[in-house]
Short mmCIF file of C-alpha atoms in Angstrom, two decimals:
data_model
loop_
_atom_site.label_atom_id
_atom_site.label_comp_id
_atom_site.label_asym_id
_atom_site.label_seq_id
_atom_site.Cartn_x
_atom_site.Cartn_y
_atom_site.Cartn_z
CA UNK A 25 0.00 0.00 0.00
CA UNK A 26 2.47 2.66 1.20
CA UNK A 27 6.15 2.38 0.35
CA UNK A 28 8.76 4.75 1.67
CA UNK A 29 12.34 4.30 0.55
CA UNK A 30 15.51 6.07 1.60
CA UNK A 31 13.56 9.09 2.86
CA UNK A 32 15.69 11.98 4.02
CA UNK A 33 14.26 15.19 5.48
CA UNK A 34 16.21 18.28 6.48
CA UNK A 35 15.56 21.61 8.11
CA UNK A 36 17.93 23.84 6.16
CA UNK A 37 21.35 22.21 6.38
CA UNK A 38 20.62 19.85 9.26
CA UNK A 39 19.30 16.45 8.28
CA UNK A 40 16.73 15.09 10.74
CA UNK A 41 15.50 11.92 9.01
CA UNK A 42 18.40 9.86 7.68
CA UNK A 43 17.18 7.59 4.92
CA UNK A 44 14.18 5.74 6.37
CA UNK A 45 12.51 2.80 4.62
CA UNK A 46 9.00 1.71 5.50
CA UNK A 47 6.43 -0.55 3.94
CA UNK A 48 2.85 -0.72 5.18
CA UNK A 49 0.42 -3.38 3.96
CA UNK A 50 -3.26 -2.88 3.37
CA UNK A 51 -5.25 -3.10 6.61
CA UNK A 52 -2.11 -3.05 8.68
CA UNK A 53 -1.49 -0.74 11.62
CA UNK A 54 2.08 0.32 12.25
CA UNK A 55 3.23 2.26 15.29
CA UNK A 56 6.35 4.43 15.22
CA UNK A 57 7.58 4.95 18.76
CA UNK A 58 10.28 7.15 20.15
CA UNK A 59 11.07 9.96 22.52
CA UNK A 60 10.51 13.64 21.81
CA UNK A 61 12.87 15.06 19.22
CA UNK A 62 13.63 11.75 17.52
CA UNK A 63 11.94 12.71 14.26
CA UNK A 64 8.41 11.30 14.54
CA UNK A 65 6.59 14.51 13.67
CA UNK A 66 9.13 15.41 10.98
CA UNK A 67 8.58 12.00 9.39
CA UNK A 68 4.80 12.44 9.43
CA UNK A 69 4.95 15.97 8.07
CA UNK A 70 7.05 14.80 5.18
CA UNK A 71 4.63 11.93 4.48
CA UNK A 72 1.70 14.34 4.13
CA UNK A 73 3.81 16.89 2.26
CA UNK A 74 3.95 19.72 4.79
CA UNK A 75 7.73 19.32 4.63
CA UNK A 76 9.41 18.33 1.42
CA UNK A 77 11.81 15.41 1.35
CA UNK A 78 15.40 16.16 0.45
CA UNK A 79 15.87 12.64 -0.93
CA UNK A 80 14.01 9.38 -1.31
CA UNK A 81 10.60 8.35 -2.48
CA UNK A 82 7.09 7.97 -1.08
CA UNK A 83 4.68 5.86 -3.10
CA UNK A 84 1.05 4.94 -2.63
CA UNK A 85 -0.25 1.91 -4.55
CA UNK A 86 2.87 2.09 -6.70
CA UNK A 87 2.33 5.74 -7.61
CA UNK A 88 4.94 8.20 -6.40
CA UNK A 89 3.52 11.11 -4.42
CA UNK A 90 6.90 12.58 -3.45
CA UNK A 91 6.58 15.69 -5.59
CA UNK A 92 2.89 16.26 -4.91
CA UNK A 93 1.54 19.01 -2.72
CA UNK A 94 -0.42 18.11 0.42
CA UNK A 95 -3.88 18.54 -1.07
CA UNK A 96 -2.98 16.29 -3.98
CA UNK A 97 -1.66 13.59 -1.65
CA UNK A 98 -4.95 13.75 0.24
CA UNK A 99 -6.78 13.24 -3.02
CA UNK A 100 -4.64 10.17 -3.70
CA UNK A 101 -5.55 8.69 -0.32
CA UNK A 102 -3.31 9.92 2.47
CA UNK A 103 -4.97 11.55 5.48
CA UNK A 104 -3.29 13.28 8.36
CA UNK A 105 -4.18 13.88 11.99
CA UNK A 106 -1.45 16.16 13.29
CA UNK A 107 0.13 16.39 16.69
CA UNK A 108 -1.81 18.94 18.73
CA UNK A 109 -4.91 18.14 16.61
CA UNK A 110 -4.95 21.47 14.78
CA UNK A 111 -8.67 21.62 14.24
CA UNK A 112 -9.92 24.94 12.86
CA UNK A 113 -10.90 26.70 16.12
CA UNK A 114 -13.42 29.24 14.81
CA UNK A 115 -15.16 26.85 12.44
CA UNK A 116 -18.06 24.83 13.84
CA UNK A 117 -17.61 21.10 14.32
CA UNK A 118 -19.68 20.43 11.24
CA UNK A 119 -17.68 22.90 9.13
CA UNK A 120 -14.45 21.36 10.41
CA UNK A 121 -15.56 17.97 9.11
CA UNK A 122 -16.71 19.53 5.85
CA UNK A 123 -13.22 20.84 5.11
CA UNK A 124 -12.23 17.21 4.56
CA UNK A 125 -14.96 16.75 1.96
CA UNK A 126 -13.35 19.09 -0.56
CA UNK A 127 -11.01 16.39 -1.88
CA UNK A 128 -13.82 13.90 -2.50
CA UNK A 129 -16.38 16.21 -4.08
CA UNK A 130 -19.11 14.82 -1.80
CA UNK A 131 -21.69 17.27 -0.50
CA UNK A 132 -22.75 15.65 2.73
CA UNK A 133 -20.91 14.21 5.68
CA UNK A 134 -21.25 10.38 5.56
CA UNK A 135 -23.47 9.15 8.39
CA UNK A 136 -21.02 6.54 9.63
CA UNK A 137 -18.78 9.37 10.85
CA UNK A 138 -21.34 10.41 13.42
CA UNK A 139 -21.95 6.76 14.26
CA UNK A 140 -18.26 6.46 15.13
CA UNK A 141 -18.18 9.76 17.02
CA UNK A 142 -21.64 10.40 18.49
CA UNK A 143 -20.28 13.25 20.59
CA UNK A 144 -19.52 15.21 17.43
CA UNK A 145 -23.17 15.01 16.38
CA UNK A 146 -24.24 16.53 19.70
CA UNK A 147 -21.61 19.25 19.32
CA UNK A 148 -21.99 19.88 15.58
CA UNK A 149 -23.05 23.53 15.91
CA UNK A 150 -20.36 24.39 18.47
CA UNK A 151 -17.07 26.05 17.53
CA UNK A 152 -14.27 23.53 17.24
CA UNK A 153 -12.12 25.63 19.53
CA UNK A 154 -14.59 25.23 22.38
CA UNK A 155 -14.34 21.43 22.49
CA UNK A 156 -12.28 19.55 25.06
CA UNK A 157 -8.97 18.02 24.05
CA UNK A 158 -10.42 14.53 23.62
CA UNK A 159 -13.35 15.82 21.56
CA UNK A 160 -10.97 17.82 19.38
CA UNK A 161 -8.96 14.66 18.80
CA UNK A 162 -12.07 12.83 17.65
CA UNK A 163 -12.92 15.79 15.44
CA UNK A 164 -9.46 15.71 13.86
CA UNK A 165 -9.84 11.98 13.15
CA UNK A 166 -13.33 12.50 11.71
CA UNK A 167 -12.05 15.30 9.48
CA UNK A 168 -9.32 13.00 8.19
CA UNK A 169 -11.70 10.06 7.65
CA UNK A 170 -14.15 11.93 5.41
CA UNK A 171 -11.38 12.28 2.82
CA UNK A 172 -11.78 8.48 2.25
CA UNK A 173 -8.13 7.69 2.95
CA UNK A 174 -6.24 4.51 2.15
CA UNK A 175 -3.55 5.46 4.64
CA UNK A 176 -4.31 7.32 7.85
CA UNK A 177 -1.44 9.10 9.61
CA UNK A 178 -1.92 9.83 13.31
CA UNK A 179 0.76 11.86 15.03
CA UNK A 180 0.70 11.33 18.82
CA UNK A 181 -3.07 11.02 19.13
CA UNK A 182 -2.94 10.47 22.90
CA UNK A 183 -0.87 13.51 23.77
CA UNK A 184 -2.55 15.56 26.49
CA UNK A 185 -5.66 13.39 26.66
CA UNK A 186 -7.06 11.75 29.77
CA UNK A 187 -6.60 7.95 30.10
CA UNK A 188 -10.27 6.98 29.77
CA UNK A 189 -10.50 8.82 26.43
CA UNK A 190 -7.27 7.19 25.26
CA UNK A 191 -9.03 3.83 25.55
CA UNK A 192 -11.99 5.19 23.57
CA UNK A 193 -9.68 6.37 20.81
CA UNK A 194 -8.00 2.95 20.64
CA UNK A 195 -11.44 1.33 20.34
CA UNK A 196 -12.48 3.73 17.60
CA UNK A 197 -9.31 3.06 15.62
CA UNK A 198 -9.91 -0.70 15.82
CA UNK A 199 -13.52 -0.11 14.80
CA UNK A 200 -12.40 1.92 11.75
CA UNK A 201 -10.13 -0.92 10.65
CA UNK A 202 -13.07 -3.31 10.72
CA UNK A 203 -15.30 -0.97 8.73
CA UNK A 204 -12.88 0.17 6.06
CA UNK A 205 -9.93 -1.02 4.03
CA UNK A 206 -7.39 1.23 5.62
CA UNK A 207 -3.78 1.25 6.74
CA UNK A 208 -2.88 3.24 9.82
CA UNK A 209 0.48 4.67 10.79
CA UNK A 210 0.56 6.08 14.28
CA UNK A 211 3.37 7.74 16.19
CA UNK A 212 3.27 7.31 19.95
CA UNK A 213 5.03 7.37 23.27
CA UNK A 214 2.36 5.42 25.17
CA UNK A 215 3.13 1.71 24.80
CA UNK A 216 -0.17 0.44 26.23
CA UNK A 217 -2.02 2.38 23.51
CA UNK A 218 0.05 0.98 20.65
CA UNK A 219 -0.19 -2.54 22.07
CA UNK A 220 -3.96 -2.16 21.80
CA UNK A 221 -3.99 -1.18 18.13
CA UNK A 222 -0.75 -1.93 16.27
CA UNK A 223 0.31 -5.00 14.29
CA UNK A 224 3.90 -3.88 14.17
CA UNK A 225 5.93 -1.59 16.41
CA UNK A 226 8.92 0.32 15.08
CA UNK A 227 11.30 2.31 17.27
CA UNK A 228 12.74 5.53 15.89
CA UNK A 229 15.82 7.11 17.40
CA UNK A 230 17.70 10.14 16.08
CA UNK A 231 16.06 9.91 12.69
CA UNK A 232 16.66 6.19 12.09
CA UNK A 233 14.48 3.13 12.58
CA UNK A 234 16.49 1.00 15.00
CA UNK A 235 14.12 -1.80 15.94
CA UNK A 236 11.04 -3.49 14.58
CA UNK A 237 8.82 -6.15 16.19
CA UNK A 238 5.49 -7.76 15.45
CA UNK A 239 3.11 -7.14 18.31
CA UNK A 240 3.11 -10.80 19.37
CA UNK A 241 6.88 -10.72 19.76
CA UNK A 242 7.18 -7.40 21.53
CA UNK A 243 9.24 -7.32 24.70
CA UNK A 244 7.61 -4.42 26.48
CA UNK A 245 10.51 -3.87 28.84
CA UNK A 246 12.91 -3.58 25.90
CA UNK A 247 10.81 -1.02 24.06
CA UNK A 248 10.11 0.97 27.21
CA UNK A 249 13.83 1.56 27.48
CA UNK A 250 13.68 3.58 24.26
CA UNK A 251 10.75 5.60 25.56
CA UNK A 252 11.55 6.50 29.13
CA UNK A 253 13.65 9.57 29.64
CA UNK B 29 -25.97 74.66 20.51
CA UNK B 30 -28.01 77.83 21.05
CA UNK B 31 -29.85 79.23 18.10
CA UNK B 32 -31.33 75.95 16.91
CA UNK B 33 -34.92 75.07 17.63
CA UNK B 34 -35.75 71.54 18.59
CA UNK B 35 -37.16 70.66 15.18
CA UNK B 36 -34.14 72.18 13.41
CA UNK B 37 -31.87 70.06 15.59
CA UNK B 38 -33.88 66.98 14.67
CA UNK B 39 -33.47 67.76 10.98
CA UNK B 40 -29.75 68.37 11.42
CA UNK B 41 -29.32 65.06 13.18
CA UNK B 42 -31.36 63.32 10.47
CA UNK B 43 -29.45 64.86 7.57
CA UNK B 44 -26.00 64.63 9.12
CA UNK B 45 -26.92 61.15 10.23
CA UNK B 46 -27.66 60.31 6.63
CA UNK B 47 -24.45 61.96 5.43
CA UNK B 48 -22.83 59.68 7.98
CA UNK B 49 -24.61 56.72 6.43
CA UNK B 50 -23.12 57.58 3.04
CA UNK B 51 -19.68 57.72 4.60
CA UNK B 52 -20.52 54.47 6.41
CA UNK B 53 -21.42 52.84 3.09
CA UNK B 54 -18.14 53.74 1.41
CA UNK B 55 -16.09 52.87 4.51
CA UNK B 56 -17.88 49.55 4.84
CA UNK B 57 -17.50 48.69 1.15
CA UNK B 58 -13.77 49.42 1.42
CA UNK B 59 -13.46 47.69 4.76
CA UNK B 60 -15.29 44.53 3.60
CA UNK B 61 -12.56 43.83 1.07
CA UNK B 62 -9.87 44.63 3.58
CA UNK B 63 -11.56 42.58 6.30
CA UNK B 64 -11.15 39.59 4.00
CA UNK B 65 -7.59 40.38 2.93
CA UNK B 66 -6.23 41.72 6.23
CA UNK B 67 -8.69 40.31 8.76
CA UNK B 68 -8.86 36.81 7.33
CA UNK B 69 -5.60 36.36 5.42
CA UNK B 70 -3.40 38.65 7.53
CA UNK B 71 -1.98 40.44 4.49
CA UNK B 72 -1.41 44.14 5.17
CA UNK B 73 -2.54 45.44 1.81
CA UNK B 74 -1.50 49.09 1.55
CA UNK B 75 -2.59 49.10 -2.10
CA UNK B 76 -6.20 48.39 -1.16
CA UNK B 77 -7.17 52.01 -1.79
CA UNK B 78 -5.73 51.80 -5.28
CA UNK B 79 -8.00 48.85 -6.06
CA UNK B 80 -10.88 51.13 -5.18
CA UNK B 81 -9.42 53.76 -7.52
CA UNK B 82 -9.21 51.12 -10.26
CA UNK B 83 -12.95 50.57 -9.84
CA UNK B 84 -13.61 54.31 -9.92
CA UNK B 85 -11.59 54.84 -13.11
CA UNK B 86 -13.23 51.83 -14.72
CA UNK B 87 -16.60 53.42 -14.00
CA UNK B 88 -15.35 56.70 -15.43
CA UNK B 89 -14.16 55.01 -18.64
CA UNK B 90 -17.47 53.21 -19.07
CA UNK B 91 -19.41 56.40 -18.49
CA UNK B 92 -17.38 58.17 -21.19
CA UNK B 93 -18.12 55.32 -23.57
CA UNK B 94 -21.79 55.32 -22.56
CA UNK B 95 -21.88 59.10 -23.11
CA UNK B 96 -20.89 58.63 -26.75
CA UNK B 97 -23.73 56.20 -27.35
CA UNK B 98 -26.27 58.15 -25.27
CA UNK B 99 -26.63 55.37 -22.71
CA UNK B 100 -25.77 57.42 -19.63
CA UNK B 101 -28.94 56.34 -17.83
CA UNK B 102 -28.17 52.65 -18.14
CA UNK B 103 -24.43 52.15 -17.84
CA UNK B 104 -24.10 52.21 -14.06
CA UNK B 105 -25.17 48.65 -13.14
CA UNK B 106 -22.84 47.35 -15.85
CA UNK B 107 -20.07 49.59 -14.51
CA UNK B 108 -20.41 48.04 -11.05
CA UNK B 109 -19.96 44.54 -12.45
CA UNK B 110 -17.08 45.53 -14.75
CA UNK B 111 -15.36 47.41 -11.89
CA UNK B 112 -15.58 44.26 -9.81
CA UNK B 113 -14.15 42.13 -12.60
CA UNK B 114 -11.28 44.51 -13.41
CA UNK B 115 -10.25 44.91 -9.76
CA UNK B 116 -10.65 41.14 -9.27
CA UNK B 117 -8.39 40.50 -12.25
CA UNK B 118 -5.69 42.91 -11.12
CA UNK B 119 -5.92 41.46 -7.61
CA UNK B 120 -5.53 37.94 -9.01
CA UNK B 121 -2.37 38.97 -10.87
CA UNK B 122 -1.04 40.80 -7.80
CA UNK B 123 -1.48 37.70 -5.63
CA UNK B 124 0.30 35.57 -8.20
CA UNK B 125 3.17 37.98 -8.80
CA UNK B 126 3.70 39.41 -5.33
CA UNK B 127 1.63 38.34 -2.35
CA UNK B 128 2.00 34.56 -2.53
CA UNK B 129 5.72 34.84 -1.91
CA UNK B 130 5.14 36.79 1.27
CA UNK B 131 2.57 34.83 3.35
CA UNK B 132 5.25 33.81 5.82
CA UNK B 133 6.47 37.42 6.14
CA UNK B 134 3.45 39.56 7.00
CA UNK B 135 5.39 42.77 7.64
CA UNK B 136 7.07 42.56 4.26
CA UNK B 137 3.68 42.60 2.58
CA UNK B 138 3.28 46.10 4.02
CA UNK B 139 6.32 47.37 2.15
CA UNK B 140 5.63 45.43 -1.02
CA UNK B 141 2.02 46.54 -1.28
CA UNK B 142 2.96 50.12 -0.41
CA UNK B 143 5.37 50.05 -3.34
CA UNK B 144 2.60 48.63 -5.49
CA UNK B 145 0.32 51.43 -4.37
CA UNK B 146 2.89 54.08 -5.43
CA UNK B 147 3.32 52.40 -8.81
CA UNK B 148 -0.42 52.21 -9.39
CA UNK B 149 -0.85 55.88 -8.44
CA UNK B 150 1.78 56.88 -10.97
CA UNK B 151 0.11 54.73 -13.61
CA UNK B 152 -3.20 56.48 -12.91
CA UNK B 153 -1.48 59.86 -13.15
CA UNK B 154 0.17 58.98 -16.45
CA UNK B 155 -2.94 57.50 -18.02
CA UNK B 156 -5.72 59.73 -16.69
CA UNK B 157 -3.79 62.87 -15.73
CA UNK B 158 -3.47 64.48 -12.32
CA UNK B 159 -6.80 66.27 -12.54
CA UNK B 160 -9.75 64.68 -10.82
CA UNK B 161 -12.42 63.19 -13.03
CA UNK B 162 -16.12 62.52 -12.51
CA UNK B 163 -18.21 60.12 -14.52
CA UNK B 164 -21.50 61.45 -15.87
CA UNK B 165 -24.18 60.60 -13.35
CA UNK B 166 -27.34 58.90 -14.59
CA UNK B 167 -30.44 61.04 -14.15
CA UNK B 168 -32.07 58.60 -11.74
CA UNK B 169 -29.20 59.02 -9.29
CA UNK B 170 -29.55 62.80 -9.08
CA UNK B 171 -31.80 64.87 -6.89
CA UNK B 172 -33.03 64.21 -3.41
CA UNK B 173 -35.86 62.76 -1.45
CA UNK B 174 -37.71 65.08 0.96
CA UNK B 175 -39.71 63.30 3.63
CA UNK B 176 -40.37 66.69 5.30
CA UNK B 177 -39.66 70.28 4.31
CA UNK B 178 -36.52 70.53 6.41
CA UNK B 179 -34.97 67.17 5.53
CA UNK B 180 -33.14 66.53 2.25
CA UNK B 181 -31.87 63.02 1.61
CA UNK B 182 -29.75 62.63 -1.57
CA UNK B 183 -30.76 59.76 -3.89
CA UNK B 184 -27.17 58.77 -4.65
CA UNK B 185 -26.62 58.25 -0.93
CA UNK B 186 -29.64 55.96 -0.77
CA UNK B 187 -28.36 54.05 -3.80
CA UNK B 188 -24.90 53.53 -2.28
CA UNK B 189 -26.51 52.40 0.95
CA UNK B 190 -28.62 49.86 -0.91
CA UNK B 191 -25.58 48.57 -2.77
CA UNK B 192 -23.65 48.24 0.50
CA UNK B 193 -26.43 46.25 2.16
CA UNK B 194 -26.64 43.96 -0.86
CA UNK B 195 -22.90 43.36 -1.08
CA UNK B 196 -22.44 42.87 2.67
CA UNK B 197 -25.20 40.27 2.70
CA UNK B 198 -23.62 38.53 -0.26
CA UNK B 199 -20.18 38.45 1.36
CA UNK B 200 -21.57 37.21 4.68
CA UNK B 201 -23.54 34.52 2.89
CA UNK B 202 -20.53 33.48 0.85
CA UNK B 203 -18.19 33.26 3.84
CA UNK B 204 -20.53 31.55 6.29
CA UNK B 205 -22.93 29.51 4.19
CA UNK B 206 -21.15 28.38 1.04
CA UNK B 207 -18.79 25.46 0.66
CA UNK B 208 -15.99 27.61 -0.70
CA UNK B 209 -16.49 29.98 2.22
CA UNK B 210 -15.63 27.13 4.58
CA UNK B 211 -12.51 26.37 2.54
CA UNK B 212 -11.55 30.02 2.63
CA UNK B 213 -11.91 30.31 6.40
CA UNK B 214 -10.07 27.04 6.96
CA UNK B 215 -7.18 28.17 4.76
CA UNK B 216 -6.84 31.53 6.44
CA UNK B 217 -6.85 29.92 9.90
CA UNK B 218 -4.20 27.31 9.23
CA UNK B 219 -2.73 27.14 5.75
CA UNK B 220 -0.63 24.00 6.38
CA UNK B 221 -3.50 22.07 7.94
CA UNK B 222 -5.97 23.14 5.27
CA UNK B 223 -3.63 21.63 2.69
CA UNK B 224 -3.39 18.48 4.77
CA UNK B 225 -7.17 17.97 4.71
CA UNK B 226 -7.23 18.27 0.94
CA UNK B 227 -7.84 21.95 0.23
CA UNK B 228 -5.87 23.49 -2.63
CA UNK B 229 -4.67 26.39 -0.54
CA UNK B 230 -2.86 28.25 -3.31
CA UNK B 231 -6.00 28.46 -5.36
CA UNK B 232 -8.07 29.50 -2.34
CA UNK B 233 -5.54 32.20 -1.39
CA UNK B 234 -5.51 33.64 -4.89
CA UNK B 235 -9.27 33.69 -5.09
CA UNK B 236 -9.63 35.20 -1.61
CA UNK B 237 -7.23 38.03 -2.32
CA UNK B 238 -8.81 38.72 -5.69
CA UNK B 239 -12.29 38.72 -4.13
CA UNK B 240 -11.23 41.34 -1.57
CA UNK B 241 -9.82 43.48 -4.38
CA UNK B 242 -12.96 43.02 -6.46
CA UNK B 243 -15.08 44.29 -3.57
CA UNK B 244 -12.80 47.33 -3.35
CA UNK B 245 -13.50 47.83 -7.07
CA UNK B 246 -17.23 47.92 -6.35
CA UNK B 247 -16.51 50.44 -3.59
CA UNK B 248 -14.76 52.55 -6.23
CA UNK B 249 -17.75 52.41 -8.56
CA UNK B 250 -20.03 53.47 -5.71
CA UNK B 251 -17.57 56.16 -4.69
CA UNK B 252 -17.88 57.93 -8.06
CA UNK B 253 -21.50 58.80 -7.25
CA UNK B 254 -20.55 60.88 -4.22
CA UNK B 255 -17.13 62.38 -5.04
CA UNK B 256 -14.67 62.83 -7.90
CA UNK B 257 -11.75 60.51 -8.55
CA UNK B 258 -8.06 61.41 -8.70
CA UNK B 259 -4.88 59.31 -8.70
CA UNK B 260 -4.53 59.55 -4.92
CA UNK B 261 -8.21 59.14 -3.99
CA UNK B 262 -7.67 55.62 -2.71
CA UNK B 263 -4.79 56.52 -0.45
CA UNK B 264 -6.99 59.07 1.33
CA UNK B 265 -9.26 56.27 2.48
CA UNK B 266 -6.74 53.55 3.29
CA UNK B 267 -6.00 54.77 6.84
CA UNK B 268 -9.68 55.08 7.72
CA UNK B 269 -10.30 51.66 6.26
CA UNK B 270 -7.58 50.00 8.31
CA UNK B 271 -8.93 51.81 11.35
CA UNK B 272 -12.39 50.37 10.71
CA UNK B 273 -11.07 46.81 10.36
CA UNK B 274 -8.78 46.97 13.40
CA UNK B 275 -11.38 48.72 15.57
CA UNK B 276 -14.02 46.16 14.69
CA UNK B 277 -11.80 43.21 15.48
CA UNK B 278 -9.70 41.80 12.69
CA UNK B 279 -11.35 38.42 12.32
CA UNK B 280 -14.96 39.52 12.71
CA UNK B 281 -17.09 40.77 9.82
CA UNK B 282 -19.87 41.84 12.16
CA UNK B 283 -17.31 43.89 14.07
CA UNK B 284 -16.30 45.55 10.81
CA UNK B 285 -19.89 46.56 10.13
CA UNK B 286 -20.44 47.92 13.64
CA UNK B 287 -17.16 49.79 13.64
CA UNK B 288 -17.71 51.36 10.20
CA UNK B 289 -21.09 52.55 11.42
CA UNK B 290 -19.79 53.96 14.71
CA UNK B 291 -16.84 55.77 13.13
CA UNK B 292 -18.77 57.23 10.20
CA UNK B 293 -21.70 58.42 12.31
CA UNK B 294 -19.57 59.89 15.09
CA UNK B 295 -17.50 61.71 12.52
CA UNK B 296 -20.26 63.24 10.43
CA UNK B 297 -22.53 64.27 13.30
CA UNK B 298 -19.62 65.91 15.13
CA UNK B 299 -18.45 67.57 11.91
CA UNK B 300 -21.55 69.72 11.88
CA UNK B 301 -20.91 71.21 15.30
CA UNK B 302 -17.13 71.61 15.12
CA UNK B 303 -14.39 71.66 12.50
CA UNK B 304 -13.72 68.51 10.47
CA UNK B 305 -10.26 67.98 11.91
CA UNK B 306 -11.51 68.34 15.49
CA UNK B 307 -14.15 65.68 14.74
CA UNK B 308 -11.43 63.44 13.37
CA UNK B 309 -9.22 63.95 16.42
CA UNK B 310 -12.06 63.03 18.76
CA UNK B 311 -12.90 59.92 16.70
CA UNK B 312 -9.28 58.81 16.68
CA UNK B 313 -8.90 59.41 20.42
CA UNK B 314 -11.98 57.34 21.05
CA UNK B 315 -10.70 54.51 18.82
CA UNK B 316 -7.29 54.56 20.50
CA UNK B 317 -8.95 54.51 23.92
CA UNK B 318 -11.10 51.50 23.05
CA UNK B 319 -8.15 49.63 21.53
CA UNK B 320 -6.12 50.18 24.70
CA UNK B 321 -8.83 48.45 26.72
CA UNK B 322 -9.66 45.85 24.07
CA UNK B 323 -6.59 45.29 21.89
CA UNK B 324 -8.40 42.61 19.88
CA UNK B 325 -11.02 45.15 18.75
CA UNK B 326 -14.73 45.51 19.47
CA UNK B 327 -15.76 42.01 18.49
CA UNK B 328 -13.49 39.04 18.73
CA UNK B 329 -14.15 35.36 18.40
CA UNK B 330 -13.59 33.66 21.73
CA UNK B 331 -12.29 30.09 21.57
CA UNK B 332 -9.74 27.95 23.35
CA UNK B 333 -6.31 28.39 21.85
#
């Protein structure tokens, strides 16, 4: 589904991602774990096209999207839920979701979105900026889902969210996988969350992938060592 | 205020109030475009006044052409549409050539657009001459309406007011009810994220800027009915227009409307009782005072950051 080869990303002269390779199968969920400053967000931004790659290739279904702009990548099936959620604060919840419709040409929000996130239906007339952190996270996921993605990128979805909601988000993500043909790449620091959703866990350190395990084979103590400060 | 009877005072307030409404209409028409460009996009467009002048000269050119064919009574509605299209087109080119390179550097847009404004003024001077011009006014825009003996309300003022109401409603509807309005607001709030949910932000930016300029063009067409047009006409209004947008609260269109009304009315009613510059000083002092207490302007959208 998604192939990334030899991806390098730099801020000016300083290279932050040093030639990463990644392959994600259809319906697979991959977690990229690592401490702050190891390159998770940079990697995700370059996948969606908010940062351009200095070398390497990103392909979706065999078609290279490396030189495409963000909106074009969305049209080809990549969706992005950024760190910090970045919903549009002065747009209503409904308008926030509608922004995702522009790439599909659909007029109405599909009903299954509100079935997944009933709280958004209750809040649909409220301004996005007035929602709680957990509700904003659900809104950001809903906004990404209405673009009909093949690959969903989630950058630290549990950051700053209370534990009970983290469980809800894990359940929703598993629900989405059942309902749709979708691959998910998630970056995280919370191991219990990734253990609940991921098929594969990759550890990133200083811009390189240094370890990869299938969930069944994960040694939690080992991976925790890369996460604790 | 001795020497005025009560009914005379009433008439003065009514007529000056209406003069204020004419000023309000022009200020609001100008400010609507700027509220989109500055309030929504954050581009400090010093050339905004010149886009109004473009509309005014377009109207003048059309009226000269209409004069030759004896169509003076009919050209004006066409002139409004053509003024919009010309200003929209020039705005579209400006965004492509200049503004799009400067979104990350808001202060630089100030210098760049100021330079553009000087260039446009010189172009006007070269093409149309330094002398002020006035398009021929259609007969149905002349004269006045007298509800009582003491009150005289000019028809052109009523017409400009009607146009302002129409255009404001259209802009509000477009921004808050249409699908492209949602895209526009999303893009201006967070350009990167709008791209990442599938909005072609470059196209939206170009259209937004051009739309603001087009509205300034309509303001120019309306302006010709109440005053004559010279190369520097636009620059006379740019400060007032920025004041209206900032005072109203940069991101709020309703604030822009309220603030245009307050400033125009305060100014023209005070102008009758004191000198024009004194009225201006008092208005400015009041605006400064309010902005010290509420730096975000009269109306601001309250949300969690």
